[in-house]
PDB file of C-alpha atoms in Angstrom:
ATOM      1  CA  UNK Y 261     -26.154 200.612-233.796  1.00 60.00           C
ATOM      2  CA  UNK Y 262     -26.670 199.207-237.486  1.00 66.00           C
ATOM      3  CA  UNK Y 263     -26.870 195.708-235.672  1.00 68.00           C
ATOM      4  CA  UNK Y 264     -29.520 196.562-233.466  1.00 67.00           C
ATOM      5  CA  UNK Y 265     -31.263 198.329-235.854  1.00 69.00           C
ATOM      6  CA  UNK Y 266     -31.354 195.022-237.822  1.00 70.00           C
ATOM      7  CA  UNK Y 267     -32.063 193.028-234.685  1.00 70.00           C
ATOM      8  CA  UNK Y 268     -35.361 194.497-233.773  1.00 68.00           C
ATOM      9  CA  UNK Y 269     -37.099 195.505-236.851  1.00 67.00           C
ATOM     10  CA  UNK Y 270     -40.612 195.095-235.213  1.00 68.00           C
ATOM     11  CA  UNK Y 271     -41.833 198.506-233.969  1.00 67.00           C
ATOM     12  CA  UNK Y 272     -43.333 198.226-230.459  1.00 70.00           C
ATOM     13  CA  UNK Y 273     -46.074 200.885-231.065  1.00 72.00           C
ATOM     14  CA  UNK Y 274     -44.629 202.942-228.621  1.00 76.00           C
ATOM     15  CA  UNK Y 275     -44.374 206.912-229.345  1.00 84.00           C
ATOM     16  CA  UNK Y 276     -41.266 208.605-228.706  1.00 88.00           C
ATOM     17  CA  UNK Y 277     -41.495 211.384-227.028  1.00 89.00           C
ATOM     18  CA  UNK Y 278     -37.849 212.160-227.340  1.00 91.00           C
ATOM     19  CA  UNK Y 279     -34.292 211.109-227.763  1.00 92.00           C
ATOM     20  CA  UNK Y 280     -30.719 211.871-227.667  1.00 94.00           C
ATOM     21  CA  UNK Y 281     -27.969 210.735-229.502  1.00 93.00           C
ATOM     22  CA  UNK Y 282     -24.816 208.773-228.892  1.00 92.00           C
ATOM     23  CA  UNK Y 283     -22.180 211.303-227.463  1.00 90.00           C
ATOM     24  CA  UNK Y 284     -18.825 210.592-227.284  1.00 92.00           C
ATOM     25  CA  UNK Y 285     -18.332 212.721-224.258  1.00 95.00           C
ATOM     26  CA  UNK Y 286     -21.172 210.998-222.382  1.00 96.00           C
ATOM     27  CA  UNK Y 287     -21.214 207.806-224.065  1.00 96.00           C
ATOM     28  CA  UNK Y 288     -24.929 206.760-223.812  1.00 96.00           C
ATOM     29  CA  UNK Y 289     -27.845 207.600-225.998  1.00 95.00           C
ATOM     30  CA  UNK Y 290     -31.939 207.601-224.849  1.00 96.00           C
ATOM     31  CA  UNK Y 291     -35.459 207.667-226.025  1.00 93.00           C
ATOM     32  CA  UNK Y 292     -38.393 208.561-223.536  1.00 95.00           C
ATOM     33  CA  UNK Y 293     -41.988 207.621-224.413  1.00 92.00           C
ATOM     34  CA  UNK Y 294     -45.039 208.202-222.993  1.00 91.00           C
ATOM     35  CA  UNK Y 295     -46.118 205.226-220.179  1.00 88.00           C
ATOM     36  CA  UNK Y 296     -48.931 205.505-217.547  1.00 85.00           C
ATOM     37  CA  UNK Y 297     -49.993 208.789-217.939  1.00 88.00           C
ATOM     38  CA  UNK Y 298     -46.404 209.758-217.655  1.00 90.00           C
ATOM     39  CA  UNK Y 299     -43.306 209.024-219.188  1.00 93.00           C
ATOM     40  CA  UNK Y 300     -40.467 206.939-218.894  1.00 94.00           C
ATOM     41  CA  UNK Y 301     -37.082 207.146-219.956  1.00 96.00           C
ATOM     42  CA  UNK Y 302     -34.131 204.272-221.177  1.00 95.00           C
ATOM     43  CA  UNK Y 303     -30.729 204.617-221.826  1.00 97.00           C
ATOM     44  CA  UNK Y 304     -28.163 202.589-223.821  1.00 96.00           C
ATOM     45  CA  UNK Y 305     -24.274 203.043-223.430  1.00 96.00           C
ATOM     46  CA  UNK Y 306     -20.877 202.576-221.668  1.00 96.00           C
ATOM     47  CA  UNK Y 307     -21.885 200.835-218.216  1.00 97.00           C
ATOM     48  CA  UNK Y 308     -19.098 203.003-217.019  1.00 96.00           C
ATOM     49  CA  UNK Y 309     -21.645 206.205-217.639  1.00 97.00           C
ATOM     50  CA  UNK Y 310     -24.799 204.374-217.097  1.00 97.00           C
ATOM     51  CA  UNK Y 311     -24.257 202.249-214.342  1.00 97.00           C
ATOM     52  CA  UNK Y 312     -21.573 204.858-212.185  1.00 96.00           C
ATOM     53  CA  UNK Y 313     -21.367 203.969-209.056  1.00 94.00           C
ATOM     54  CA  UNK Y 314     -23.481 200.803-209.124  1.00 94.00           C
ATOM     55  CA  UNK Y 315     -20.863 199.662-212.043  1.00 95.00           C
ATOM     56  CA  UNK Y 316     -18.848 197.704-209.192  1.00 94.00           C
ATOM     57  CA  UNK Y 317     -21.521 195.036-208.672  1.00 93.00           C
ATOM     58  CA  UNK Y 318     -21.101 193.983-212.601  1.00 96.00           C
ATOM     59  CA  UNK Y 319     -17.675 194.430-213.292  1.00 95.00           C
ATOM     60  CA  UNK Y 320     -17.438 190.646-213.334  1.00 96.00           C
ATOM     61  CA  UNK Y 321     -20.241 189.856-215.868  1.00 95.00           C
ATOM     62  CA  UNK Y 322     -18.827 192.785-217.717  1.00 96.00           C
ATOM     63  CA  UNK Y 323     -15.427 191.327-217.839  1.00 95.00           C
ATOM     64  CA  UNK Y 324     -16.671 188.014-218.873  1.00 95.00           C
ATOM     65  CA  UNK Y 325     -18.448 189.110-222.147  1.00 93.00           C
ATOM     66  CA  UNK Y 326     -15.212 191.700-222.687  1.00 92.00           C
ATOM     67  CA  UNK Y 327     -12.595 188.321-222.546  1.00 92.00           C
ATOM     68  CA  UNK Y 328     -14.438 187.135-225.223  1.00 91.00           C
ATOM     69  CA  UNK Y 329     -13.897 190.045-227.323  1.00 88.00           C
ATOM     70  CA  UNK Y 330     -17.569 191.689-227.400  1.00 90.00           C
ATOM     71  CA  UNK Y 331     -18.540 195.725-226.750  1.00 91.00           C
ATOM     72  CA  UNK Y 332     -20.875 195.559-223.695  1.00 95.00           C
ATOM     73  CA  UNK Y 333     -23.972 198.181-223.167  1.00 96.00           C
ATOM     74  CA  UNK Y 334     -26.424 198.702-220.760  1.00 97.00           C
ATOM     75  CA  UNK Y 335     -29.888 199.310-221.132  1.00 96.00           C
ATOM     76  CA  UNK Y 336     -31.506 200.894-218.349  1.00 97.00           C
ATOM     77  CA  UNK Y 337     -34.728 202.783-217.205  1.00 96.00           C
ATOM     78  CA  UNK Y 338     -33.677 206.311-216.015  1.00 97.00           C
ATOM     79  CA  UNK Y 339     -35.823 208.018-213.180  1.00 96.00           C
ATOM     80  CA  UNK Y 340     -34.664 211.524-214.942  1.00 95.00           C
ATOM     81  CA  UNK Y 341     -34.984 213.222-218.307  1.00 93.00           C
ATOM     82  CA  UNK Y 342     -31.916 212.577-220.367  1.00 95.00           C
ATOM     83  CA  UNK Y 343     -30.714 215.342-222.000  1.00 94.00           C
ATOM     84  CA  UNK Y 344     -27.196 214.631-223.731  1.00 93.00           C
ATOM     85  CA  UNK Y 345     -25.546 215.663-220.617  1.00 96.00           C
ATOM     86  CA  UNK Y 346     -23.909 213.176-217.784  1.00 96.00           C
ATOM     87  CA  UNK Y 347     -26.248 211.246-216.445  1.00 96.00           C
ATOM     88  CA  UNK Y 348     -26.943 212.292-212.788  1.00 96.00           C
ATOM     89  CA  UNK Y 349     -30.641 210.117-211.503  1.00 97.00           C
ATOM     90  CA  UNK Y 350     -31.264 206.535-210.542  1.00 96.00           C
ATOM     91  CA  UNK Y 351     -30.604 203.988-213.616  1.00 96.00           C
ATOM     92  CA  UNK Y 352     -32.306 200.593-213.047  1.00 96.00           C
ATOM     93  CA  UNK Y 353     -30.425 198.088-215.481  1.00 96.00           C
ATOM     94  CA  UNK Y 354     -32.386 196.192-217.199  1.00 96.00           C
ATOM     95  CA  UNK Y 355     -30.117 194.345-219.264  1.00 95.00           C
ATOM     96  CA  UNK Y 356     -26.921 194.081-220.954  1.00 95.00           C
ATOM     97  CA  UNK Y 357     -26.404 194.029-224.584  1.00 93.00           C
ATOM     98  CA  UNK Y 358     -23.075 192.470-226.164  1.00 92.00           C
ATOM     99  CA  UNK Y 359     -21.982 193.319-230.007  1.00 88.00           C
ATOM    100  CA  UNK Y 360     -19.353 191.289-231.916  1.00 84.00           C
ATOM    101  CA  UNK Y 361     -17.831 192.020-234.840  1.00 74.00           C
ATOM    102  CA  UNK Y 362     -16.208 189.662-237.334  1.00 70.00           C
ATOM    103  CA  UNK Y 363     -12.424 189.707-237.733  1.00 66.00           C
ATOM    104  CA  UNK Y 364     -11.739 191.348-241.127  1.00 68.00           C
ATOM    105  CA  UNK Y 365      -8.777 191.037-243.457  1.00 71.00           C
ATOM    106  CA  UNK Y 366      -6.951 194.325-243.970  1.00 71.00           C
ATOM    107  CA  UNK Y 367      -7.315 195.474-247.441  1.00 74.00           C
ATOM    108  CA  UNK Y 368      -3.951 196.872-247.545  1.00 74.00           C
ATOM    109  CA  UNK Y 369      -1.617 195.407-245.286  1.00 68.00           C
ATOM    110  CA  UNK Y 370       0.439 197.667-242.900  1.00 69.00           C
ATOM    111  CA  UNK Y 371       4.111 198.839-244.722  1.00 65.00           C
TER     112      UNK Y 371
END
């Protein structure tokens, strides 16, 4: 998340309300923040976990970044409250985001 964090260095004024963590078990992590007299809720992971049974329609776009050797995520809005727990309400995808890292040079090469 370093990269993204370095990405978007602009706040967007936005409180958060919450958040929750990357989890390995669940593979996503959230923020909500307060929107319209309400809240609303986003999530960033695994488009395995976020996108479930709507993964199907994407599995092609996914593939396509993958072939090329980046980590896909998907950021969607989430009609629930994440809580660190499997994701279980409606997830509207709003966008994928791809990470690449640079090949490095071992250090030490393998014995």
């Amino acid at each position: 998340m370093a990269a993204m964090k370095n990405r978007f260095i602009t706040p967007s004024g936005s409180d958060i309300a919450r958040h929750t963590a990357f989890t390995p078990q669940f593979k996503y992590s959230s923020t909500v923040i307060p929107a319209d007299g309400g809240e609303k809720a986003f999530v960033l992971g695994a488009p395995e976990y976020v996108l479930r049974e709507k993964l199907e329609g994407f599995t092609e776009v996914i593939r396509r970044f993958s072939r090329r050797g980046e980590r896909v995520l998907a950021f969607a809005e989430y009609d629930g409250i994440p809580d660190g727990t499997a994701l279980t309400a409606e997830c509207r995808l709003r966008c994928f985001v791809t990470l690449s890292n640079p090949i490095r040079r071992l250090r030490h090469p393998p014995t």
